[in-house]
Structures are given as structure tokens and as C-alpha cells.
XYZ file of C-alpha atoms in Angstrom:
652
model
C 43.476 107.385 97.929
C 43.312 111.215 98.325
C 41.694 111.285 94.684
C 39.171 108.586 95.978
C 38.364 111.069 99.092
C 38.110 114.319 96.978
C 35.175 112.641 94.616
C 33.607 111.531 97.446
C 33.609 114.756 99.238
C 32.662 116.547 95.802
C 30.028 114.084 94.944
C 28.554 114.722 98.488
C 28.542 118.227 98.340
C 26.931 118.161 95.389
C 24.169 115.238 95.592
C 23.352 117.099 98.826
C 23.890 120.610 98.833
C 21.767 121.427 95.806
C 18.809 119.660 97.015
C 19.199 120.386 100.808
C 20.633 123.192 103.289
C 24.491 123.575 103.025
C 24.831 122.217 106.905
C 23.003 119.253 105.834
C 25.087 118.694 102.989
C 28.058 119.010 105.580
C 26.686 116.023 108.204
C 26.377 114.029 104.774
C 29.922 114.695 103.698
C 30.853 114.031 107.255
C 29.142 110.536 107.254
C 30.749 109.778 104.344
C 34.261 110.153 105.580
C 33.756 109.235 108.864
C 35.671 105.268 107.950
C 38.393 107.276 106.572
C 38.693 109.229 110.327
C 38.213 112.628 108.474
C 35.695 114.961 108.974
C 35.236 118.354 107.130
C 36.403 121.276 109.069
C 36.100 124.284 106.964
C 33.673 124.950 103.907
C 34.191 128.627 102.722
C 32.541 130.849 99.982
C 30.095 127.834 98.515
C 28.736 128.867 95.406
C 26.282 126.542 93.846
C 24.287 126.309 90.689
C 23.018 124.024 88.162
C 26.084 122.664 86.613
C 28.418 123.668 89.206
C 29.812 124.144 92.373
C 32.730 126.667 93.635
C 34.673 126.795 97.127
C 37.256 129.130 97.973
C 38.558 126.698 100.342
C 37.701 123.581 101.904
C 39.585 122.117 105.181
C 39.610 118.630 105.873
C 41.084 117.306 109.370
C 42.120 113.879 109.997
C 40.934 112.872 113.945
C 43.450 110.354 114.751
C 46.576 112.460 113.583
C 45.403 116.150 113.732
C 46.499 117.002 110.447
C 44.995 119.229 108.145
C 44.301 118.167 104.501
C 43.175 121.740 102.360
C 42.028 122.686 98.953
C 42.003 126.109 97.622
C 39.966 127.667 94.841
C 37.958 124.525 93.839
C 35.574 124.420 91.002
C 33.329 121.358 90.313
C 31.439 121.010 86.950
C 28.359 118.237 86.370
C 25.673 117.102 84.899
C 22.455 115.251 86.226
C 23.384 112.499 83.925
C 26.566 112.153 85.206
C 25.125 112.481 88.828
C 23.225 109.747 88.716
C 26.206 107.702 87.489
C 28.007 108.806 89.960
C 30.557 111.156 87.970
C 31.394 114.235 87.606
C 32.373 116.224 84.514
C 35.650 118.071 86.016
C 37.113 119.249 89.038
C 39.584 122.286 88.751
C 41.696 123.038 91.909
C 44.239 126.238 92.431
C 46.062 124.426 95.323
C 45.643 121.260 97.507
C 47.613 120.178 100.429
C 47.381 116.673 101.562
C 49.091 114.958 104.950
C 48.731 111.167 105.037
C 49.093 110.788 108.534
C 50.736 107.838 110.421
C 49.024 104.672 110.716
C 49.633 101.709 113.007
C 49.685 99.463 110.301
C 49.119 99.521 106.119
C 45.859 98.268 106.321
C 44.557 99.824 109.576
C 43.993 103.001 111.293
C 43.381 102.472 115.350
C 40.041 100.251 114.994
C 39.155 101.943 111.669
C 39.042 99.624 108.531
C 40.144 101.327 105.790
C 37.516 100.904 102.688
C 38.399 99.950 98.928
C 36.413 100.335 96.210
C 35.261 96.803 94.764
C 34.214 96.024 91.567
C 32.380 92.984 92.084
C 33.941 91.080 89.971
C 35.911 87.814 91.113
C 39.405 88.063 92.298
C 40.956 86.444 89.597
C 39.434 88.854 86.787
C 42.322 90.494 84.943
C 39.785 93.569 84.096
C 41.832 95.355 86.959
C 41.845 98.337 84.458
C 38.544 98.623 83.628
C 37.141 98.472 87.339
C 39.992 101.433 88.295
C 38.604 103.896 85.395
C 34.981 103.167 86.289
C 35.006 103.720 89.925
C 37.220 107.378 89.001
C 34.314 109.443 90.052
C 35.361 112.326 87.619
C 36.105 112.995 83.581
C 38.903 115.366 84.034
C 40.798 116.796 87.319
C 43.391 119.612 87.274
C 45.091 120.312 90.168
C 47.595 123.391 89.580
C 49.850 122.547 92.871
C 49.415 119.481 94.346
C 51.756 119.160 97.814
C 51.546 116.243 99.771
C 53.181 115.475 102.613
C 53.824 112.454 105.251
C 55.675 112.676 108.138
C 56.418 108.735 108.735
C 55.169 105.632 106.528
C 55.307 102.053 106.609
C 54.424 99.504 104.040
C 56.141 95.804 105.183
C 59.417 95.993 105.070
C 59.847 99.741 103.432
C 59.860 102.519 105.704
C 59.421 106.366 104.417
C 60.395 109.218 106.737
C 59.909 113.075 105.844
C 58.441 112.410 102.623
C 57.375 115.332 100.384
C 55.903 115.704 97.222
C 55.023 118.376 94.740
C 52.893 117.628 91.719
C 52.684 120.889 89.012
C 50.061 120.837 86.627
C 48.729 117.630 87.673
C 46.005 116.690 84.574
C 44.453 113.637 84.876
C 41.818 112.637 82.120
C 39.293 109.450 82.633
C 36.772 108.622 79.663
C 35.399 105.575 78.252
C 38.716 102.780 78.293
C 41.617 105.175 79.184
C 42.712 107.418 81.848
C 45.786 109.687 81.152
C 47.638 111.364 84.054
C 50.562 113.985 83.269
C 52.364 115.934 85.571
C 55.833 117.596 86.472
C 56.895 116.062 89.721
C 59.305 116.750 92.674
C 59.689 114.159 95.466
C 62.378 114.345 98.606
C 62.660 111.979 101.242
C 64.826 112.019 104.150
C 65.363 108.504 104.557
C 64.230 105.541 103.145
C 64.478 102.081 105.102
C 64.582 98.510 104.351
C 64.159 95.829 106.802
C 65.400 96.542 110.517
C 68.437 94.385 110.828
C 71.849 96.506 110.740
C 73.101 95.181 106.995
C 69.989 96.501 105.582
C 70.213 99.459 103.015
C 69.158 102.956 104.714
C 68.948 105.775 101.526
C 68.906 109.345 103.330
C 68.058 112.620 101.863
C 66.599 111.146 98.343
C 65.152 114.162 95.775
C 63.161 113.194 92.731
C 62.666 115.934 89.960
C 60.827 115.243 86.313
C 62.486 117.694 84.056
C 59.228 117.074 81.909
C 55.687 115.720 82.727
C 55.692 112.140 83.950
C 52.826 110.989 81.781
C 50.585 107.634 83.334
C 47.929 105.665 80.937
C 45.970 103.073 82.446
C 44.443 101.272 78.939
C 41.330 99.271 79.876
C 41.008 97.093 75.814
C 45.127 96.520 76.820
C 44.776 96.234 80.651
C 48.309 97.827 81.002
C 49.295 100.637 82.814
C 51.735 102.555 81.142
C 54.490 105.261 82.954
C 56.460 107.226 80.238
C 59.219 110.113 80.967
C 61.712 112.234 78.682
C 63.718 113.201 81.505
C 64.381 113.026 85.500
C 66.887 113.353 87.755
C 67.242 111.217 90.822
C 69.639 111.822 93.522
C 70.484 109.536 96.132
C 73.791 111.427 98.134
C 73.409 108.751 101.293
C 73.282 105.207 100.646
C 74.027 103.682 103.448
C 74.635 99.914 103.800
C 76.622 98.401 106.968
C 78.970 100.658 107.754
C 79.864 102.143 104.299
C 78.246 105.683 103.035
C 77.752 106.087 99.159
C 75.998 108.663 97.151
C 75.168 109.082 93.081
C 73.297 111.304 90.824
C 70.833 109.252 88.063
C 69.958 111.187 85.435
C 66.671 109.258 83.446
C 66.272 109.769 79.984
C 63.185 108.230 77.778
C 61.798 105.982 80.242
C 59.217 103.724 79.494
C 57.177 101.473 81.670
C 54.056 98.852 80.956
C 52.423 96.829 83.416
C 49.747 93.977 82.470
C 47.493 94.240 85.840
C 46.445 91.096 86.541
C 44.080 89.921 90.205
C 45.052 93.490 91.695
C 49.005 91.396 91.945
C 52.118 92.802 91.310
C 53.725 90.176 88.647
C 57.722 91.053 87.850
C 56.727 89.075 84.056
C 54.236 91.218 83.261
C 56.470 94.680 83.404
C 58.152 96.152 80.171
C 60.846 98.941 80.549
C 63.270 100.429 78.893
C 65.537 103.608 79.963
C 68.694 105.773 79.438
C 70.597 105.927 82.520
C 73.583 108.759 83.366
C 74.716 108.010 86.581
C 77.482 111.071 87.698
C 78.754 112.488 91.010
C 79.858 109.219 92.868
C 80.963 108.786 95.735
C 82.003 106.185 98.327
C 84.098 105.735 101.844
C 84.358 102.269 100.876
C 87.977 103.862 99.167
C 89.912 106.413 99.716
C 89.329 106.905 95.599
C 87.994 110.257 94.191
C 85.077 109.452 91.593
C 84.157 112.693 91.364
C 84.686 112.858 87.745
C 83.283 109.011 86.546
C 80.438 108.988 84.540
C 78.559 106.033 83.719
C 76.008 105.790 80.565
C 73.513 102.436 80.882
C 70.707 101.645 79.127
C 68.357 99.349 80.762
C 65.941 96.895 79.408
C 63.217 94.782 81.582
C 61.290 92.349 79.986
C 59.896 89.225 80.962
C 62.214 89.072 84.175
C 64.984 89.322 82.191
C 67.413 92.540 82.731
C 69.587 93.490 80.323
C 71.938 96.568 80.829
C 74.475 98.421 78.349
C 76.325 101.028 78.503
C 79.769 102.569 79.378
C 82.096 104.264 82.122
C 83.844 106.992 81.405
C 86.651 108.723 83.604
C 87.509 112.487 82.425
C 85.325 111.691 79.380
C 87.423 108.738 78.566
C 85.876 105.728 77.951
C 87.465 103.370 80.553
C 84.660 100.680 80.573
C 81.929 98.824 78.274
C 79.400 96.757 79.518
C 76.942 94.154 78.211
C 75.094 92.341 80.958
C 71.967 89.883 80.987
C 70.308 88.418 84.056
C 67.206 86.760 84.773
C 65.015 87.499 88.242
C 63.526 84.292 87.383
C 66.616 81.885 87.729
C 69.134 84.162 89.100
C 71.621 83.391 86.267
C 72.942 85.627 83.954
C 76.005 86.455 81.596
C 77.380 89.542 80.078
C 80.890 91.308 79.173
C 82.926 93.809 80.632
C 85.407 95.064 78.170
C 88.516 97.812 78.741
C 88.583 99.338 74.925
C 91.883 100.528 75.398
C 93.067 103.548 77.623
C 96.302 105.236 76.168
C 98.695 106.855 78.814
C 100.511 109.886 78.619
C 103.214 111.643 80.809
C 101.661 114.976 80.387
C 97.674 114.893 80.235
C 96.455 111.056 80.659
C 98.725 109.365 83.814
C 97.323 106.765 85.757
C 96.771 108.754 88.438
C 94.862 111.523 86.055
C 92.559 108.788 86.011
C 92.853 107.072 89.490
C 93.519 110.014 92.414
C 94.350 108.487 95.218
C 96.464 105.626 94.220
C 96.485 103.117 96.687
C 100.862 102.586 96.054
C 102.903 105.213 95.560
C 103.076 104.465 92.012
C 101.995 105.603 88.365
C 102.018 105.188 84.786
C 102.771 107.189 82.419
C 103.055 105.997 78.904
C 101.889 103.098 76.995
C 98.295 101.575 76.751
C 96.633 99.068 78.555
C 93.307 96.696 77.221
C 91.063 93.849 78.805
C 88.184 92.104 77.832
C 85.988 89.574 80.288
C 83.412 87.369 79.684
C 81.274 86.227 82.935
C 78.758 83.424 83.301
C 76.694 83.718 86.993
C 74.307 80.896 88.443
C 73.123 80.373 91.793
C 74.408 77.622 93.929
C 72.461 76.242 97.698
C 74.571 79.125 99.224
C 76.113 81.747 96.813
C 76.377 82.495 93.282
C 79.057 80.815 91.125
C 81.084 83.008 88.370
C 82.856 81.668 86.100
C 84.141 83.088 82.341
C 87.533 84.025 81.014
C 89.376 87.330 81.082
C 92.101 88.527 78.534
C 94.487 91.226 79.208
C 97.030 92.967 77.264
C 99.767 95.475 78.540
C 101.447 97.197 75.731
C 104.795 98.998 76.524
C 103.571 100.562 79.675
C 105.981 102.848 81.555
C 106.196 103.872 84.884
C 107.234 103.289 88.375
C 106.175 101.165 91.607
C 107.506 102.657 94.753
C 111.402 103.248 94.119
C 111.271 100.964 91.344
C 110.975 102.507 87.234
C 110.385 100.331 84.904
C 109.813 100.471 80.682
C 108.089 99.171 77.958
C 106.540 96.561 79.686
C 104.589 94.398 77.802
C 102.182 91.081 77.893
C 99.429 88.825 76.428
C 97.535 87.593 79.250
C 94.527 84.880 78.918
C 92.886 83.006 81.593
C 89.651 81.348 81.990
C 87.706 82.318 85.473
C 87.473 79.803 87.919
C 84.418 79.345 90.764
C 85.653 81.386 94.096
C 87.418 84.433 91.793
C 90.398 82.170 90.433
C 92.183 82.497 87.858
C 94.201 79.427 85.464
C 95.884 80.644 82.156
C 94.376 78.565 79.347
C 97.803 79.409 77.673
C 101.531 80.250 77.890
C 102.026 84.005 78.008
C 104.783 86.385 76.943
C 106.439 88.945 79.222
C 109.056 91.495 78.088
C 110.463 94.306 79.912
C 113.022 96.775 77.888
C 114.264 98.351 81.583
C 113.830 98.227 85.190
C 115.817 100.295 87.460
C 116.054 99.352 91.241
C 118.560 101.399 91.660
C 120.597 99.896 88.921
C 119.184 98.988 85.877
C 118.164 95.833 84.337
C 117.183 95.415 80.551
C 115.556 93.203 78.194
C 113.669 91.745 80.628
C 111.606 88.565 79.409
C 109.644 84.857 80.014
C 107.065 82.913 79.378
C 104.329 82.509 82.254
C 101.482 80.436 83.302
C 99.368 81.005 86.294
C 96.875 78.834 88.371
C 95.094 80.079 91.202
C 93.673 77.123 92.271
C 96.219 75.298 92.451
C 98.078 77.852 93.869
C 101.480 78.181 91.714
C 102.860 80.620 88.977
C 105.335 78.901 86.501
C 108.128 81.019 84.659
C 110.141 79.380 81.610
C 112.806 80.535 79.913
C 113.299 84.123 81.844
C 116.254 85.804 81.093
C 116.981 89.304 81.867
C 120.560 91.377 80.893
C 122.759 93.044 83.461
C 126.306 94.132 83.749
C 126.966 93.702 80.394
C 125.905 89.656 80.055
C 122.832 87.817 80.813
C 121.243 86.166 83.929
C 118.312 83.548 83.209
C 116.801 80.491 84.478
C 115.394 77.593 82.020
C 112.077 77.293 84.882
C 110.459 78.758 88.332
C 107.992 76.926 89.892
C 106.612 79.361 92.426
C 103.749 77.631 94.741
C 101.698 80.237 96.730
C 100.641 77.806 99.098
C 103.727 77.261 100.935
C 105.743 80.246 99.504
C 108.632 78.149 99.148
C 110.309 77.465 95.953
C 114.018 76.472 94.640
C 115.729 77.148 91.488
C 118.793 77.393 89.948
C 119.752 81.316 87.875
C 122.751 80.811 85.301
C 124.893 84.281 85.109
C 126.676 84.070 81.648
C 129.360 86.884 81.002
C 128.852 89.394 83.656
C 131.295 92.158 83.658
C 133.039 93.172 87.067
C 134.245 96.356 85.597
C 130.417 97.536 85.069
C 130.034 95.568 88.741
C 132.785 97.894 90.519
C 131.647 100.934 88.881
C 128.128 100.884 91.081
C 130.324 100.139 94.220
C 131.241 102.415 96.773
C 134.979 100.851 96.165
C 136.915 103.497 95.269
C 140.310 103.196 94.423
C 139.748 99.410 92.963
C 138.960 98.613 89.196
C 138.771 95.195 87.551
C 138.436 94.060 83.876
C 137.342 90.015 83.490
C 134.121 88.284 82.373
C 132.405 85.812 84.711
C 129.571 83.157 84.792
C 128.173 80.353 87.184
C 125.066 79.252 88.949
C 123.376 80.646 91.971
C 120.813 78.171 93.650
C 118.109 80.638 94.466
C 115.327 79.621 97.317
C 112.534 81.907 97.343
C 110.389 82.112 100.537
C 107.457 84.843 100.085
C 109.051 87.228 97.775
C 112.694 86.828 99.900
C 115.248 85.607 97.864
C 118.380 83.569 99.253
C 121.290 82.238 97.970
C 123.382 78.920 99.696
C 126.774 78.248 97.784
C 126.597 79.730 94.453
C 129.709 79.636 92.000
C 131.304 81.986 89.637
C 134.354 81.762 87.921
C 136.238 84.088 85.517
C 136.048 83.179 81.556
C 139.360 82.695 79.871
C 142.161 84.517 79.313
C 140.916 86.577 82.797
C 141.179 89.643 83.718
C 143.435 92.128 86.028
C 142.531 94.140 89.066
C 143.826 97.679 89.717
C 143.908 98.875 93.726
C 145.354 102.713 93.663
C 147.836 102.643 96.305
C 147.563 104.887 99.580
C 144.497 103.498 100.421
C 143.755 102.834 104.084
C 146.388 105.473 105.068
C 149.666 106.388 106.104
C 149.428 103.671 108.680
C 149.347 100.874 106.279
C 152.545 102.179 104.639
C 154.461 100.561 108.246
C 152.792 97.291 107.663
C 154.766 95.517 105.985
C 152.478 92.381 105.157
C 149.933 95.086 103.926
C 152.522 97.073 101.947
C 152.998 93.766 99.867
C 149.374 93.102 99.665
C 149.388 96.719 98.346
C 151.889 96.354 96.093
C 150.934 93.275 94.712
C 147.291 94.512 93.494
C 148.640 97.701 92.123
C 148.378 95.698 89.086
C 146.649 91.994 89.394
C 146.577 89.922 86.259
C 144.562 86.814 87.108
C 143.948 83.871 85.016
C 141.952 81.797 87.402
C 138.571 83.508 89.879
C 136.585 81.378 91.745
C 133.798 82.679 93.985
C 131.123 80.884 96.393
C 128.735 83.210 96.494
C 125.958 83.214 100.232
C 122.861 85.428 100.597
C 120.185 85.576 103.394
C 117.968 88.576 103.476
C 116.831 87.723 106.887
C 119.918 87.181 108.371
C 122.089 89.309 111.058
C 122.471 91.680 110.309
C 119.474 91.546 107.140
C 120.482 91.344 103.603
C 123.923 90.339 103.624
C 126.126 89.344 100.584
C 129.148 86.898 101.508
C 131.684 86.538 98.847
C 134.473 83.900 99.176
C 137.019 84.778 96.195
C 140.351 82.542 94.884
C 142.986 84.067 92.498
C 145.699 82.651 90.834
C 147.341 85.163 88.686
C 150.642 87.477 88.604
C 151.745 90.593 89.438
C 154.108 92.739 87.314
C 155.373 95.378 89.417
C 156.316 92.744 92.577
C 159.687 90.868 91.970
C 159.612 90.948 88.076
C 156.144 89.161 87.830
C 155.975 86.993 90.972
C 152.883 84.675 90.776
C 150.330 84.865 93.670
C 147.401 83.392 95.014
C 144.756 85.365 96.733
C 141.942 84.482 98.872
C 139.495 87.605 99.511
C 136.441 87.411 101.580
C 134.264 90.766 100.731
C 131.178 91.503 102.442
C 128.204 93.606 101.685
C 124.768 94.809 102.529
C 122.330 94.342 99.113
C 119.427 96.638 100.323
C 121.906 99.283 101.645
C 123.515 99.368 98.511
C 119.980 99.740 96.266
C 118.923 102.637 98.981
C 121.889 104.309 98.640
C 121.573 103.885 94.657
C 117.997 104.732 94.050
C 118.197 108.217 96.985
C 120.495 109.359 94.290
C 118.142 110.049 91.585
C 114.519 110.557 91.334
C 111.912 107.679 90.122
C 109.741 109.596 88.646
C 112.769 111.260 86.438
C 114.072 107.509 85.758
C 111.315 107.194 83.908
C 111.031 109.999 81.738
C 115.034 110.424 81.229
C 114.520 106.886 80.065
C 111.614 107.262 77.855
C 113.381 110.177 75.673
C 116.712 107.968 75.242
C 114.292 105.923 73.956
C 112.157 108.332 71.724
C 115.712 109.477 70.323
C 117.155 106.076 69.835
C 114.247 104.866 67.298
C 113.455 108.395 66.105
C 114.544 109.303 62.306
């Protein structure tokens, strides 16, 4: 529009000046611009000849808005030819200045129509291109520094505030078919609206800056226009949408752009692109996360409504993230993968939280290697879009902790297919294995098979088994349904060793040698275990129990019921333990353990190897006990102390 205005201005200047007094010329000009609202303020140091016409500067005002529109140091060149075709030869300007002023509307200024050029062809011609190079009314224009400016701007639903733009060497070049525009650009705005309502996307304090010449051909035998760039940076530091604030820096790379013009219409299937993408410096308060130091490399494609974008992610210039992705404008369906090649940790230069700073837990790995690989399909529904695809993951020996829990070497196979509404069904039994896990004491060899279903809401476990105290505790099945959180099973202890049991207690004094098994009927409500009358009883031959006597003071010495109970368990031999065995977490007090013990068994020191029978009733508190256990070393030391008794153990 501002090109439009200059030619006309130039072409009146010169079609008048030469041939009549300079103020004529300037009532002529004047005319000429009046449907635009401008008028032409200032005309200084007019030089006129033949071929030619200089001005030092010229100083256009626009009525309705006051604002100034200026060109400095302008030279005009011509011929009578081109005159009478309306055309000049070139236009050479030092400087320009242009303010579009506010208008009321896109299409009107106060009662002012604003004028188009026409070609007079129908409206359904597709020789858009041809009629836009033949009513350019110049060859060649140069512009050295081209500023333009607008303070406020509204085109439907897009509104522009504080928008500035610098143009550098701005060369455009119109003959016969073609006209070729090249220039280096800046752009800033300070904000950037779409549509009014609240959930509408507000970008603040945008800067666009061509790190070489944007180049534009409009091809009039093709009827494309054409935008092609080496390299650009656009940054965009305040998206906002709702109430979340994000920011990014896109760094454009061999962009290339063709439109087929057709009726004057903007038509999405008639645009070509292609373009490197580096997008660096995110940021968002959706999370706490810092993603300072993510990098994402995309190359987009556009063609025939169809988007297709590749690339990767990378996080400390690892490569956390492929992508393949395909969608059509046209049908809103698409498909793609997103792929996780791999990412190897290490304690000392690639934790978790190397890569991930926050964490959300306290929590972090720090060896082993972790891979995933999804494949989406997306289609719109009548109210959303439905995804569906499958997703593989594999965890391979990963090591590290979860609050004041270590574990080590954990390791599984996991394959699902992707259900509508983001759920998940396993389209095949899964492995799990687990070499440690220390809550405070530590459990190894940790493993099961596992299915999960989302939809229906349950997770299946078969044939988990993990070793502790010396023996095994396992369960053939767990059906676990996360609808009602509330599942039974029955655990099978084979073997456990009470000596290894009373060497984690805060017993001291007592010591016991025997082998036990049974079954614990386990309910599980949430993630709350309890326990209602499970059984253990000691494997044959028994075992013997040692209480050091002195315990419970001088006082119990002149009790004599308790100095036989003391005597007797000096030295215990039992051949027959039986033990009901009660647990409720959310009991009163919470977490309590109720044993309920029978012995039958001997003692040798109490009248030459009396036989007794002893019922015990011991009591303790579970979650105590792990506190007390894990506050006496460090997690994050578990871990590592763990890892090199394992390094050793398979080393050479």
C-alpha cells in the first residue's frame, strides 16, 4: 500500500511538475491522495529535468491520524515512454519513514473508502500475478532504510500493537513477468492478539530478524509467489495462553515458500514450504521444570494441506527425542512416531536430574538406560480428537532411588497398544526384575510377570516372587482393580530366617536360629496393605532362642515367675512355632504388627531339660521400624555402595 502511494505521488510529481508550476504539481499530487486522507506537507529542494526528478525530502501527513509519513534523498528516473504507460524507470530513496495509522476498520477509514487497484479482469481470473506486476508503477525501487511503523492494527480477529519494522537494502525489481523483492528485515511487536475471549493466545514482545535478505518473486508464466530465506531468527519470550506464560527462540534455516494466487483468495492447497527449524531457550510456568538447555531440531514440510514435521529434542546435546509426524489441515487426521533412542545414565555426568532439574519427587537415577518408541494415529470425532497407537518401553537395569526408597538393576519389556481417552492395555505379558530394593532393609531378586489395562481399570501380577531374610516370599497372582482399590491375595513365605529377622530388630539381648514358612492373606486397599490371620510355622528339626539374662533389671531378679521365664529362654530349643500373624496400617495406633506365637520345645539349663510350652504375644510398629532403619543411612549412598558391590562382584 505505501509502494502503491509513493508511485502515485512520483508519477504526479512528475506528469505535472515538468509541464506545469511546482505548486500546481502539488494541488495535483494532493488530489490524488486525497481518498487515501493524505495530503503532501513538505516538498524540499525539487530538482527536475528531462529524465529525472530529485527531492531532498518529501513529507506526507495523514489527516485523520496526524502522522507523518517522510522520504529523504529521493531520486526518480523516466522516460516519456514509460510516462505514458504509466511507469517509471527507478526510484532510489536514502531513507523513508512510514506510519500506518489506526483505522476504524480494515477496509475503512472514517467515511473514506479505501481504493484498490483493479485489473479489469473477472474475479475468478487466476492471472492475480500478472495484474500485481502491471499495475507496479516502477522498474526498479531501492530504498536504503525503510522504517515503518504502526501504533495499533486490526485485521478480523488479529490484533497488532507497537509494531515496528526495519527493511535494509530493500531492492525490489518489476519487468516484463517477474518482480523480485530482497531485503534484510527486522520486525518487533509488542503484542500480538487473537480473538477477545480470555483462552485466546496473546504473543507479547515478538522480534523478527533475517540474518540474510528475505528474497520475494512474484512469477506471472507460474502465477506463484515465491518467499525464500537462508536464515532468521524469531523470538517469541511471551506466549501467553489462559493463565500460563511461555517463551522460545526459532531459529529458520532455508526456508522456502510458493503460493499459486488464485481470485485474489488465500487457498491453504495451493502453498508449498519447506524449512529447518531450531527452536532453543524454552521456557514455561506451566512446570516448575528448567528447559533452559532443550533444544529442538524440526524440519517442516507443507504441501497440499498436508504437514509433515521431523526432527529431534535434545537435552544437554543429548538426543532425548525423535519425531516423525504427518497431519492433514484438510481432515484433521494425522499419524507419526515419537521415539526415545536410548538415554544412558550415569552417576557422575548424565543423572536424571542432569537432564530433568526440578524433579517433581525427590528422586533420581543414576545408572542404567532407558528406551521407548510410540506410534500415534489422530482423527477427529463430533467433539474431540481420538488417539490411538501403541507405545513400547524398555527399562534396562536402571538404578536409583524414589524418596527413601533405593532400588537396582531394575529392568522391563513393556508393550501396550493406546487406547481412545489416553489408556493404556498391554497387548502382552511383560517381565519385571529387580536385583535390590532397600526400604530400609533390603529386598533382592525382585521379579513377575505383568499385564495392565487401563480401561478396564486393573493391573494383573503372576508369578512375583521376591527374596528376603534368607528365603523367598511370592504369590502365584494379584489382581489389582483401580476402580475400587480393593484387592485380596494370598503371599506364601517359604524359608525365612528369624536369625536375619532379629538382627534388624531393636531386640537386643534375644537371638534365634529356625527356618519358617506360611501364608499371609494380604488385602490391599489403595496402596495400604493389611494382613487378617496369617500363619507361620517353624520347618523341621526347629530352631532355639537365646535371651541374655539381666534383661529388664535388677527388679526382675525378685520375680520369681519372671526369673523362670528368664531362665528358661537362656537357651530355648523348640521343635514346634506357630504364629497368627495381624496387620492394619490404619489402625490405632497406625501400622501395627500383632504376633501371636506357640512353642513347644525344651530347655537345657532348667531342671535337666524340662519341656515347656510358650505362648508370646510381640507387638510392633512396621513404619517406625523402616524410619528408624532407612534415618540410619543415606539413599542416595544405598545406591552407589550398592552399585560397586555390584561392579566388583561381576568384575574380572
Amino acid at each position: 500500500m505505501s509502494l502503491a502511494v509513493l508511485a502515485l505521488i512520483t508519477a504526479g510529481l512528475v506528469g505535472y511538475a515538468y509541464q506545469h508550476r511546482v505548486s500546481v504539481a502539488i494541488e495535483l499530487v494532493n488530489t490524488t491522495l486525497q481518498p487515501y486522507n493524505l495530503r503532501l506537507e513538505m516538498l524540499q529542494d525539487l530538482q527536475l529535468s528531462a529524465s529525472s526528478l530529485q527531492a531532498g525530502r518529501v513529507v506526507l501527513r495523514h489527516q485523520a491520524s496526524n502522522s507523518q509519513q517522510i522520504l529523504q534523498d529521493l531520486q526518480i528516473d523516466y522516460s516519456a515512454t514509460g510516462l505514458l504507460r504509466g511507469r517509471l524507470d527507478s526510484v532510489a530513496i536514502a531513507a523513508a519513514e512510514i506510519n500506518i495509522p489506526a483505522l476504524p476498520s480494515a477496509t475503512t477509514a472514517g467515511n473514506i473508502s479505501q481504493p484498490s487497484i483493479s485489473s479489469g479482469t473477472d474475479s475468478n481470473s487466476s492471472a492475480l500475478a500478472s495484474d500485481i506486476i502491471n499495475s507496479v508503477p516502477f522498474n526498479s525501487l531501492r530504498i536504503d532504510l525503510l522504517q515503518v511503523t504502526a501504533n495499533e492494527l486490526t485485521m478480523g480477529e488479529i490484533g497488532l500493537k507497537g509494531f515496528s519494522a526495519t527493511l535494509r537494502s530493500l531492492d525490489i525489481d518489476c519487468r516484463l513477468s517477474q518482480c523480485r523483492l530482497s531485503a534484510d528485515t527486522g520486525i518487533s511487536l509488542n503484542s500480538l492478539q487473537v480473538g477477545n475471549a480470555p483462552d485466546n493466545i496473546d504473543l507479547q514482545r515478538i522480534t523478527f530478524e533475517s540474518g540474510s535478505p528475505v528474497e520475494v518473486t512474484l512469477e506471472a508464466t507460474t502465477n506463484t509467489l515465491q518467499i525464500a530465506n537462508r536464515s532468521s531468527t524469531l523470538t517469541l519470550p511471551g506466549i501467553r495462553a489462559a493463565d500460563s506464560l511461555s517463551g522460545v527462540v526459532i531459529s529458520i534455516a532455508r526456508l522456502n515458500l510458493s503460493q499459486t494466487l488464485s481470485s485474489g483468495r488465500f487457498d491453504a492447497a495451493a502453498v508449498t514450504a519447506h524449512a529447518e527449524m531450531t527452536l532453543s531457550e524454552p521456557y514455561t510456568d506451566a512446570t516448575g521444570v528448567d528447559l533452559g538447555s532443550m533444544q529442538s531440531r524440526q524440519h517442516l514440510t507443507w504441501e497440499q494441506e498436508n504437514l509433515r514435521l521431523t526432527g529431534h529434542t535434545l537435552k544437554n546435546d543429548q538426543r532425548i527425542l525423535t519425531n516423525d509426524l504427518r497431519h492433514s489441515v484438510a481432515t484433521g487426521a494425522g499419524s507419526g512416531t515419537l521415539e526415545v533412542p536410548g538415554i544412558e545414565f550415569d552417576n557422575n555426568t548424565n543423572k536424571l536430574s542432569d537432564l530433568w532439574t526440578p524433579l517433581p519427587l525427590q528422586a533420581d537415577i543414576v545408572a542404567g538406560s532407558v528406551s521407548a518408541l510410540t506410534q500415534l494415529d489422530w482423527q477427529p470425532d463430533a467433539s474431540d480428537t481420538v488417539v490411538t497407537g501403541t507405545v513400547q518401553v524398555t527399562l534396562n537395569e536402571l538404578s536409583g532411588y524414589l524418596n527413601e526408597i533405593a532400588f537396582l538393576r531394575l529392568s522391563t519389556d513393556f508393550a501396550a497398544e493406546l487406547l481412545p481417552a489416553w489408556r493404556l492395555r498391554s497387548t502382552r505379558s511383560a517381565s519385571f526384575m529387580l536385583a535390590s530394593l532397600d526400604v530400609g532393609l533390603e529386598l533382592t531378586d525382585l521379579s513377575s510377570n505383568y499385564r495392565i489395562d487401563s480401561e478396564s481399570g486393573s493391573v494383573v501380577l503372576t508369578d512375583a516372587s521376591v527374596a528376603v531374610f534368607g528365603g523367598t516370599v511370592s504369590s502365584n497372582q494379584l489382581n489389582y482393580r483401580l476402580q475400587d482399590n480393593d484387592s485380596r491375595f494370598i503371599v506364601e513365605l517359604d524359608r525365612i530366617d528369624l536369625s536375619q529377622i532379629l538382627a534388624l530388630s531393636a531386640y537386643e539381648g534375644v537371638s534365634a536360629t529356625g527356618l519358617v514358612s506360611g501364608e499371609l492373606p494380604v488385602r490391599l486397599q489403595g496402596l495400604s496393605p493389611s494382613i487378617s490371620g496369617g500363619t507361620l510355622a517353624a520347618l523341621p528339626p526347629g530352631g532355639s532362642i537365646r535371651y541374655h539374662a539381666g534383661i529388664g533389671g535388677a527388679g526382675a531378679n525378685s520375680n520369681q515367675n519372671l526369673t523362670l521365664v528368664n531362665q528358661a529362654l537362656e537357651h530355648y530349643r523348640y521343635n514346634l512355632m506357630e504364629t497368627q500373624i495381624d496387620y492394619q496400617p490404619g489402625g490405632q495406633p497406625s501400622g501395627e504388627l500383632d504376633l501371636s506365637i506357640r512353642m513347644e520345645g525344651v530347655s537345657p539349663a532348667l531342671n535337666g531339660g524340662q519341656r515347656i510350652n510358650l505362648n508370646l504375644n510381640i507387638n510392633d510398629n512396621v513404619p517406625a521400624l523402616l524410619q528408624s532403619l532407612q534415618a540410619a543411612r543415606s539413599v542416595s549412598d544405598s545406591v552407589q555402595s550398592r552399585l560397586d558391590a555390584r561392579r566388583t562382584e561381576t568384575s574380572p
